[in-house]
Every structure is written in C-alpha cells, then in structure tokens.
C-alpha cells in the first residue's frame, strides 16, 4: 500500500513537471502549478491514511 502511494505521488509530480516544461509557462506560473499539484497530492495522502484508519477501527 505504501509503495503504491509513493508511486502515485511521484507520478503526479512528474506529470506536473512535464506539463510545465512542455507548455512553456513562466517560472511564476510553474510555481503555482507545482503548488496546486502538491496540494492535491497531500489531500490524496490524507484521504488514504484516514481511510485506512477508518477501516482498521471498523474491523472486529
């Protein structure tokens, strides 16, 4: 589960970097795009961790 999560986050960052470099956006816009992708990756991590906690608490 942990390795799957790490791979998903790496994929998000690589996609954001490739998109920013291919589109020719400015450095300021690239920072905004990176922050946006980081926010969504962080939300995804929190949702996965909390989901596992809920499943663990619901198990007998």
mmCIF file of C-alpha atoms in Angstrom:
data_model
loop_
_atom_site.group_PDB
_atom_site.id
_atom_site.type_symbol
_atom_site.label_atom_id
_atom_site.label_comp_id
_atom_site.label_asym_id
_atom_site.label_seq_id
_atom_site.Cartn_x
_atom_site.Cartn_y
_atom_site.Cartn_z
ATOM 1 C CA UNK A 1 0.000 0.000 0.000
ATOM 2 C CA UNK A 2 2.783 2.407 0.931
ATOM 3 C CA UNK A 3 4.738 1.771 -2.281
ATOM 4 C CA UNK A 4 1.582 2.299 -4.341
ATOM 5 C CA UNK A 5 1.024 5.634 -2.614
ATOM 6 C CA UNK A 6 4.627 6.732 -3.171
ATOM 7 C CA UNK A 7 4.418 5.779 -6.851
ATOM 8 C CA UNK A 8 1.181 7.749 -7.254
ATOM 9 C CA UNK A 9 2.748 10.865 -5.722
ATOM 10 C CA UNK A 10 5.845 10.512 -7.928
ATOM 11 C CA UNK A 11 3.611 10.200 -10.973
ATOM 12 C CA UNK A 12 1.731 13.373 -10.040
ATOM 13 C CA UNK A 13 4.948 15.354 -9.644
ATOM 14 C CA UNK A 14 6.452 14.022 -12.882
ATOM 15 C CA UNK A 15 3.283 14.845 -14.812
ATOM 16 C CA UNK A 16 3.195 18.374 -13.389
ATOM 17 C CA UNK A 17 6.858 18.916 -14.256
ATOM 18 C CA UNK A 18 6.430 17.587 -17.801
ATOM 19 C CA UNK A 19 3.308 19.689 -18.321
ATOM 20 C CA UNK A 20 5.043 22.840 -17.078
ATOM 21 C CA UNK A 21 8.153 22.318 -19.199
ATOM 22 C CA UNK A 22 6.215 21.372 -22.351
ATOM 23 C CA UNK A 23 3.783 24.269 -22.195
ATOM 24 C CA UNK A 24 6.456 26.974 -21.926
ATOM 25 C CA UNK A 25 4.837 28.741 -18.985
ATOM 26 C CA UNK A 26 6.754 31.278 -16.936
ATOM 27 C CA UNK A 27 8.615 30.456 -13.734
ATOM 28 C CA UNK A 28 5.925 32.125 -11.611
ATOM 29 C CA UNK A 29 3.182 30.078 -13.244
ATOM 30 C CA UNK A 30 5.256 26.925 -12.883
ATOM 31 C CA UNK A 31 5.442 27.540 -9.125
ATOM 32 C CA UNK A 32 1.682 27.935 -8.986
ATOM 33 C CA UNK A 33 1.162 24.699 -10.922
ATOM 34 C CA UNK A 34 3.586 22.847 -8.647
ATOM 35 C CA UNK A 35 1.819 24.156 -5.542
ATOM 36 C CA UNK A 36 -1.549 23.112 -6.984
ATOM 37 C CA UNK A 37 -0.347 19.570 -7.686
ATOM 38 C CA UNK A 38 1.336 19.342 -4.279
ATOM 39 C CA UNK A 39 -1.923 20.353 -2.582
ATOM 40 C CA UNK A 40 -3.880 17.639 -4.385
ATOM 41 C CA UNK A 41 -1.204 15.020 -3.662
ATOM 42 C CA UNK A 42 -1.285 15.982 0.015
ATOM 43 C CA UNK A 43 -5.085 15.737 0.133
ATOM 44 C CA UNK A 44 -4.855 12.324 -1.538
ATOM 45 C CA UNK A 45 -2.348 11.103 1.069
ATOM 46 C CA UNK A 46 -4.522 12.310 3.945
ATOM 47 C CA UNK A 47 -7.609 10.657 2.442
ATOM 48 C CA UNK A 48 -5.772 7.346 2.026
ATOM 49 C CA UNK A 49 -4.353 7.431 5.541
ATOM 50 C CA UNK A 50 -7.682 8.348 7.125
ATOM 51 C CA UNK A 51 -9.461 5.723 5.038
ATOM 52 C CA UNK A 52 -7.097 3.053 6.333
ATOM 53 C CA UNK A 53 -7.658 4.255 9.883
ATOM 54 C CA UNK A 54 -11.441 4.054 9.496
ATOM 55 C CA UNK A 55 -11.198 0.533 8.070
ATOM 56 C CA UNK A 56 -8.901 -0.513 10.933
ATOM 57 C CA UNK A 57 -11.301 0.896 13.542
ATOM 58 C CA UNK A 58 -14.320 -0.776 11.919
ATOM 59 C CA UNK A 59 -12.677 -4.208 11.871
ATOM 60 C CA UNK A 60 -13.615 -6.508 14.774
#
